[in-house]
Structure formats: C-alpha cells, structure tokens
Amino acid sequence: GENVEQHPSTLSVQEGDSAVIKCTYSDSASNYFPWYKQELGKRPQLIIDIRSNVGEKKDQRIAVTLNKTAKHFSLHITETQPEDSAVYFCAASSPRPSGGSNYKLTFGKGTLLTVNP
Amino acid sequence: EPEVTQTPSHQVTQMGQEVILRCVPISNHLYFYWYRQILGQKVEFLVSFYNNEISEKSEIFDDQFSVERPDGSNFTLKIRSTKLEDSAMYFCASRSGATYEQYFGPGTRLTVT
C-alpha cells in the first residue's frame, strides 16, 4: 500500500519568512495530493491540493509543487504569519488497487509549524 | 458553506462497551470515510463507503467495527466491544462524485477507560 513520509516534523520560522514542508510517496498510482492544516483540537482543513497532471499550483501565499518522477511534493508558505501556526499534513490518494474511485487518503505524520512574531 | 457534522464531540466509555459515532456528511456527497487519529499521531484511514456498501477498509477496521448509512443523511461507525487502544479522535469525511476533495467533520474524541 501507499506510504507517505513527511519532513520536517517541526519547523519554527520568524514572521515574514518562508516555510517549506516536503513529502514523499511510494505508490506511483497516486494521483491526488492534498495538504491539510490542523489547529489544536480542530478538524483537518484542506488548504491546497494538486493533481498528478500538474507540476505546481499556487493560491495566494501558499503553493504546492509535485515531482512525479521523484515521487515527492512540497508545500511552500511565503510571508508567514502567526496564524499560520498549526500542524500541516500532506496526503496522497489513489484509486483502489482493484479499480474504482475510492480515493482514500494516506497521510504523512505531520509538521508542527510555529511562526514566531 | 455546508460542513460535515459529527456527534457526540466527546464520548467516554468503559472497555467492552459498544459505541456508535454519528456523522452527517455534506448533503450532495456520495463517498463517505472514517479516519482516526491517536493523540499526537497522524490521521489513519479506517473505511470508505459508497453506494451503500464498504468500498475499502484498512487492517485497523476489524470485525469489531461496522459502518452503516441508516437513512439518507446519517453515516455511523459502531465499535462493538471497545478496547483501550480504540481511544482516539474519529473523523468522518465526505466527498462529492465530481471532485477528489474530502471534507472532514470536527471529530469525536473517544476515550475508553
């Protein structure tokens, strides 16, 4: 099955700096890669996603890049703000091995991002 | 904006007891999921449900677990005989048939004593 590795486990930056979180995946059939932000005690919230037919996607201060050949994808946050502090999870999704459109998510272990004022 | 809802927010139960966790997915969504997150760990897939049947389940989802969509709105997860290691946050998620995005509910914190 799919295995997703995420680094770093913790990241501390100064307000205004950029933050980069990296993930690798193992299943070449994975074709959808979302990123979730989870604040303490809250639900994971989808912040950006990318499909395998695209190499990069940007939404204001957040961008995601995907390298299918190397099987890795990254989250980039520019001009970080204290409210960006949270745990960020990457995930990979693919159809079931037997086919169909299940698209379960396999998550990385998360990155605790702290943005210091 | 429509959201996935879950009840209860916190459930405390004794080992060996049955619990039912309830979810109301977003109304026009077709795919439903349960995930769990043990404190401080990653989110783990339990089961997916489509067209009134399980489409995939993980190794965690053993015979003690079951899911049901008893009516057109609710989606439930039942644990027949809870164990201490079932203590976790359980998230329900749903997805429309047109996109890949999964939307998560606020979770039910299950504490087994």
PDB file of N, CA and C in Angstrom, chain A residues 3-4 31-32 36 38 41-46 49 51 89 93 96-97 101-110, chain B residues 3-4 31 33 35 37 41-45 48-49 55-56 89 91 95 98-107:
ATOM      1  N   ASN A   3       2.704   4.630   1.154  1.00  0.00           N
ATOM      2  CA  ASN A   3       3.409   5.111   2.332  1.00  0.00           C
ATOM      3  C   ASN A   3       3.841   6.551   2.066  1.00  0.00           C
ATOM      4  N   VAL A   4       3.514   7.429   2.979  1.00  0.00           N
ATOM      5  CA  VAL A   4       3.844   8.847   2.819  1.00  0.00           C
ATOM      6  C   VAL A   4       4.783   9.268   3.950  1.00  0.00           C
ATOM      7  N   ASN A  31      -2.459   9.882  -7.514  1.00  0.00           N
ATOM      8  CA  ASN A  31      -2.641  10.956  -8.483  1.00  0.00           C
ATOM      9  C   ASN A  31      -3.287  12.205  -7.913  1.00  0.00           C
ATOM     10  N   TYR A  32      -3.446  12.234  -6.592  1.00  0.00           N
ATOM     11  CA  TYR A  32      -4.053  13.409  -5.958  1.00  0.00           C
ATOM     12  C   TYR A  32      -3.358  13.631  -4.637  1.00  0.00           C
ATOM     13  N   TYR A  36      -3.458  19.450   4.337  1.00  0.00           N
ATOM     14  CA  TYR A  36      -4.418  19.843   5.355  1.00  0.00           C
ATOM     15  C   TYR A  36      -3.724  20.599   6.472  1.00  0.00           C
ATOM     16  N   GLN A  38      -4.223  21.617  10.451  1.00  0.00           N
ATOM     17  CA  GLN A  38      -4.999  21.229  11.625  1.00  0.00           C
ATOM     18  C   GLN A  38      -4.563  22.055  12.827  1.00  0.00           C
ATOM     19  N   GLY A  41      -6.957  20.605  18.374  1.00  0.00           N
ATOM     20  CA  GLY A  41      -8.313  20.191  18.723  1.00  0.00           C
ATOM     21  C   GLY A  41      -9.347  20.399  17.640  1.00  0.00           C
ATOM     22  N   LYS A  42      -8.897  20.784  16.453  1.00  0.00           N
ATOM     23  CA  LYS A  42      -9.843  21.081  15.376  1.00  0.00           C
ATOM     24  C   LYS A  42      -9.759  20.029  14.265  1.00  0.00           C
ATOM     25  N   ARG A  43     -10.661  20.133  13.316  1.00  0.00           N
ATOM     26  CA  ARG A  43     -10.663  19.198  12.193  1.00  0.00           C
ATOM     27  C   ARG A  43      -9.554  19.558  11.208  1.00  0.00           C
ATOM     28  N   PRO A  44      -9.040  18.593  10.457  1.00  0.00           N
ATOM     29  CA  PRO A  44      -8.128  18.933   9.353  1.00  0.00           C
ATOM     30  C   PRO A  44      -8.888  19.733   8.299  1.00  0.00           C
ATOM     31  N   GLN A  45      -8.283  20.809   7.851  1.00  0.00           N
ATOM     32  CA  GLN A  45      -8.911  21.652   6.835  1.00  0.00           C
ATOM     33  C   GLN A  45      -8.047  21.660   5.582  1.00  0.00           C
ATOM     34  N   LEU A  46      -8.671  21.386   4.467  1.00  0.00           N
ATOM     35  CA  LEU A  46      -7.975  21.369   3.195  1.00  0.00           C
ATOM     36  C   LEU A  46      -7.538  22.786   2.840  1.00  0.00           C
ATOM     37  N   ASP A  49      -4.464  21.629  -2.894  1.00  0.00           N
ATOM     38  CA  ASP A  49      -4.253  20.278  -3.401  1.00  0.00           C
ATOM     39  C   ASP A  49      -3.699  20.363  -4.821  1.00  0.00           C
ATOM     40  N   ARG A  51      -3.150  17.792  -8.479  1.00  0.00           N
ATOM     41  CA  ARG A  51      -3.336  16.520  -9.163  1.00  0.00           C
ATOM     42  C   ARG A  51      -2.089  16.200  -9.968  1.00  0.00           C
ATOM     43  N   PHE A  89      -0.482  18.509   7.426  1.00  0.00           N
ATOM     44  CA  PHE A  89      -0.393  17.124   6.960  1.00  0.00           C
ATOM     45  C   PHE A  89      -0.441  17.093   5.435  1.00  0.00           C
ATOM     46  N   SER A  93      -3.405  10.134  -2.509  1.00  0.00           N
ATOM     47  CA  SER A  93      -4.637   9.397  -2.763  1.00  0.00           C
ATOM     48  C   SER A  93      -4.567   8.718  -4.114  1.00  0.00           C
ATOM     49  N   ARG A  96      -8.507   2.507  -5.730  1.00  0.00           N
ATOM     50  CA  ARG A  96      -8.245   1.196  -5.146  1.00  0.00           C
ATOM     51  C   ARG A  96      -7.386   0.373  -6.100  1.00  0.00           C
ATOM     52  N   PRO A  97      -6.584  -0.513  -5.545  1.00  0.00           N
ATOM     53  CA  PRO A  97      -5.794  -1.398  -6.423  1.00  0.00           C
ATOM     54  C   PRO A  97      -6.656  -2.175  -7.405  1.00  0.00           C
ATOM     55  N   SER A 101     -13.134   4.355  -7.773  1.00  0.00           N
ATOM     56  CA  SER A 101     -12.791   5.740  -7.461  1.00  0.00           C
ATOM     57  C   SER A 101     -12.879   6.001  -5.964  1.00  0.00           C
ATOM     58  N   ASN A 102     -12.366   5.101  -5.172  1.00  0.00           N
ATOM     59  CA  ASN A 102     -12.436   5.246  -3.727  1.00  0.00           C
ATOM     60  C   ASN A 102     -11.641   6.442  -3.233  1.00  0.00           C
ATOM     61  N   TYR A 103     -10.400   6.553  -3.613  1.00  0.00           N
ATOM     62  CA  TYR A 103      -9.528   7.673  -3.274  1.00  0.00           C
ATOM     63  C   TYR A 103      -9.393   7.898  -1.779  1.00  0.00           C
ATOM     64  N   LYS A 104      -9.094   6.830  -1.042  1.00  0.00           N
ATOM     65  CA  LYS A 104      -8.773   7.016   0.370  1.00  0.00           C
ATOM     66  C   LYS A 104      -7.504   7.847   0.473  1.00  0.00           C
ATOM     67  N   LEU A 105      -7.354   8.537   1.600  1.00  0.00           N
ATOM     68  CA  LEU A 105      -6.174   9.365   1.837  1.00  0.00           C
ATOM     69  C   LEU A 105      -5.193   8.628   2.748  1.00  0.00           C
ATOM     70  N   THR A 106      -3.924   8.652   2.363  1.00  0.00           N
ATOM     71  CA  THR A 106      -2.839   8.175   3.214  1.00  0.00           C
ATOM     72  C   THR A 106      -2.053   9.406   3.640  1.00  0.00           C
ATOM     73  N   PHE A 107      -1.977   9.628   4.941  1.00  0.00           N
ATOM     74  CA  PHE A 107      -1.394  10.851   5.467  1.00  0.00           C
ATOM     75  C   PHE A 107       0.061  10.663   5.869  1.00  0.00           C
ATOM     76  N   GLY A 108       0.806  11.769   5.811  1.00  0.00           N
ATOM     77  CA  GLY A 108       2.103  11.827   6.457  1.00  0.00           C
ATOM     78  C   GLY A 108       1.918  12.063   7.944  1.00  0.00           C
ATOM     79  N   LYS A 109       3.022  12.083   8.673  1.00  0.00           N
ATOM     80  CA  LYS A 109       2.961  12.187  10.128  1.00  0.00           C
ATOM     81  C   LYS A 109       2.756  13.607  10.634  1.00  0.00           C
ATOM     82  N   GLY A 110       2.813  14.575   9.745  1.00  0.00           N
ATOM     83  CA  GLY A 110       2.521  15.938  10.156  1.00  0.00           C
ATOM     84  C   GLY A 110       3.764  16.762  10.455  1.00  0.00           C
TER      85      GLY A 110
ATOM     86  N   GLU B   3     -21.051  21.933   5.861  1.00  0.00           N
ATOM     87  CA  GLU B   3     -19.976  21.268   6.584  1.00  0.00           C
ATOM     88  C   GLU B   3     -20.421  19.880   7.011  1.00  0.00           C
ATOM     89  N   VAL B   4     -19.448  19.021   7.207  1.00  0.00           N
ATOM     90  CA  VAL B   4     -19.709  17.715   7.804  1.00  0.00           C
ATOM     91  C   VAL B   4     -19.876  17.924   9.314  1.00  0.00           C
ATOM     92  N   TYR B  31     -19.408   9.838  -1.387  1.00  0.00           N
ATOM     93  CA  TYR B  31     -18.386   8.972  -0.812  1.00  0.00           C
ATOM     94  C   TYR B  31     -18.177   9.383   0.642  1.00  0.00           C
ATOM     95  N   TYR B  33     -16.206   8.472   4.506  1.00  0.00           N
ATOM     96  CA  TYR B  33     -14.996   7.884   5.067  1.00  0.00           C
ATOM     97  C   TYR B  33     -14.975   8.052   6.589  1.00  0.00           C
ATOM     98  N   TYR B  35     -11.868   8.088   9.503  1.00  0.00           N
ATOM     99  CA  TYR B  35     -10.461   8.086   9.824  1.00  0.00           C
ATOM    100  C   TYR B  35     -10.340   8.195  11.342  1.00  0.00           C
ATOM    101  N   GLN B  37      -7.422   9.356  14.570  1.00  0.00           N
ATOM    102  CA  GLN B  37      -6.149   9.995  14.895  1.00  0.00           C
ATOM    103  C   GLN B  37      -5.880   9.793  16.375  1.00  0.00           C
ATOM    104  N   GLN B  41      -0.549  11.690  16.793  1.00  0.00           N
ATOM    105  CA  GLN B  41      -0.110  10.892  15.647  1.00  0.00           C
ATOM    106  C   GLN B  41      -0.831  11.314  14.377  1.00  0.00           C
ATOM    107  N   LYS B  42      -0.519  10.639  13.296  1.00  0.00           N
ATOM    108  CA  LYS B  42      -1.115  11.016  12.016  1.00  0.00           C
ATOM    109  C   LYS B  42      -2.534  10.483  11.890  1.00  0.00           C
ATOM    110  N   VAL B  43      -3.229  11.019  10.943  1.00  0.00           N
ATOM    111  CA  VAL B  43      -4.576  10.564  10.634  1.00  0.00           C
ATOM    112  C   VAL B  43      -4.484   9.249   9.851  1.00  0.00           C
ATOM    113  N   GLU B  44      -5.284   8.261  10.263  1.00  0.00           N
ATOM    114  CA  GLU B  44      -5.233   6.935   9.632  1.00  0.00           C
ATOM    115  C   GLU B  44      -6.593   6.573   9.041  1.00  0.00           C
ATOM    116  N   PHE B  45      -6.574   6.052   7.856  1.00  0.00           N
ATOM    117  CA  PHE B  45      -7.791   5.611   7.177  1.00  0.00           C
ATOM    118  C   PHE B  45      -8.359   4.359   7.854  1.00  0.00           C
ATOM    119  N   SER B  48     -13.977   3.214   3.824  1.00  0.00           N
ATOM    120  CA  SER B  48     -14.696   4.079   2.892  1.00  0.00           C
ATOM    121  C   SER B  48     -15.998   3.391   2.496  1.00  0.00           C
ATOM    122  N   PHE B  49     -16.964   4.180   2.107  1.00  0.00           N
ATOM    123  CA  PHE B  49     -18.338   3.695   1.898  1.00  0.00           C
ATOM    124  C   PHE B  49     -18.929   4.418   0.708  1.00  0.00           C
ATOM    125  N   SER B  55     -16.387   0.152   0.409  1.00  0.00           N
ATOM    126  CA  SER B  55     -15.578   0.032  -0.802  1.00  0.00           C
ATOM    127  C   SER B  55     -14.132  -0.329  -0.478  1.00  0.00           C
ATOM    128  N   GLU B  56     -13.674   0.042   0.699  1.00  0.00           N
ATOM    129  CA  GLU B  56     -12.336  -0.355   1.118  1.00  0.00           C
ATOM    130  C   GLU B  56     -12.240  -0.210   2.633  1.00  0.00           C
ATOM    131  N   MET B  89      -9.257  10.262  18.307  1.00  0.00           N
ATOM    132  CA  MET B  89     -10.219  11.163  17.670  1.00  0.00           C
ATOM    133  C   MET B  89     -10.667  10.481  16.386  1.00  0.00           C
ATOM    134  N   PHE B  91     -12.623  10.904  12.882  1.00  0.00           N
ATOM    135  CA  PHE B  91     -13.102  11.890  11.923  1.00  0.00           C
ATOM    136  C   PHE B  91     -13.901  11.203  10.825  1.00  0.00           C
ATOM    137  N   ARG B  95     -17.067  13.206   0.328  1.00  0.00           N
ATOM    138  CA  ARG B  95     -16.576  13.702  -0.966  1.00  0.00           C
ATOM    139  C   ARG B  95     -17.695  13.594  -1.991  1.00  0.00           C
ATOM    140  N   ALA B  98     -17.807  14.446  -8.029  1.00  0.00           N
ATOM    141  CA  ALA B  98     -17.219  15.235  -9.109  1.00  0.00           C
ATOM    142  C   ALA B  98     -15.771  15.649  -8.836  1.00  0.00           C
ATOM    143  N   THR B  99     -15.352  15.638  -7.591  1.00  0.00           N
ATOM    144  CA  THR B  99     -14.007  16.097  -7.246  1.00  0.00           C
ATOM    145  C   THR B  99     -13.335  15.100  -6.310  1.00  0.00           C
ATOM    146  N   TYR B 100     -12.054  15.342  -6.068  1.00  0.00           N
ATOM    147  CA  TYR B 100     -11.291  14.482  -5.155  1.00  0.00           C
ATOM    148  C   TYR B 100     -11.319  14.990  -3.710  1.00  0.00           C
ATOM    149  N   GLU B 101     -11.727  16.254  -3.506  1.00  0.00           N
ATOM    150  CA  GLU B 101     -11.583  16.859  -2.194  1.00  0.00           C
ATOM    151  C   GLU B 101     -12.438  16.160  -1.141  1.00  0.00           C
ATOM    152  N   GLN B 102     -11.803  15.840  -0.012  1.00  0.00           N
ATOM    153  CA  GLN B 102     -12.526  15.277   1.126  1.00  0.00           C
ATOM    154  C   GLN B 102     -12.639  16.350   2.199  1.00  0.00           C
ATOM    155  N   TYR B 103     -13.836  16.465   2.743  1.00  0.00           N
ATOM    156  CA  TYR B 103     -14.097  17.450   3.779  1.00  0.00           C
ATOM    157  C   TYR B 103     -14.347  16.719   5.087  1.00  0.00           C
ATOM    158  N   PHE B 104     -13.632  17.170   6.112  1.00  0.00           N
ATOM    159  CA  PHE B 104     -13.656  16.485   7.390  1.00  0.00           C
ATOM    160  C   PHE B 104     -14.640  17.120   8.357  1.00  0.00           C
ATOM    161  N   GLY B 105     -15.230  16.262   9.181  1.00  0.00           N
ATOM    162  CA  GLY B 105     -16.036  16.748  10.290  1.00  0.00           C
ATOM    163  C   GLY B 105     -15.153  17.173  11.453  1.00  0.00           C
ATOM    164  N   PRO B 106     -15.755  17.697  12.515  1.00  0.00           N
ATOM    165  CA  PRO B 106     -14.977  18.203  13.653  1.00  0.00           C
ATOM    166  C   PRO B 106     -14.409  17.103  14.541  1.00  0.00           C
ATOM    167  N   GLY B 107     -14.853  15.873  14.336  1.00  0.00           N
ATOM    168  CA  GLY B 107     -14.314  14.760  15.093  1.00  0.00           C
ATOM    169  C   GLY B 107     -15.095  14.425  16.348  1.00  0.00           C
TER     170      GLY B 107
END
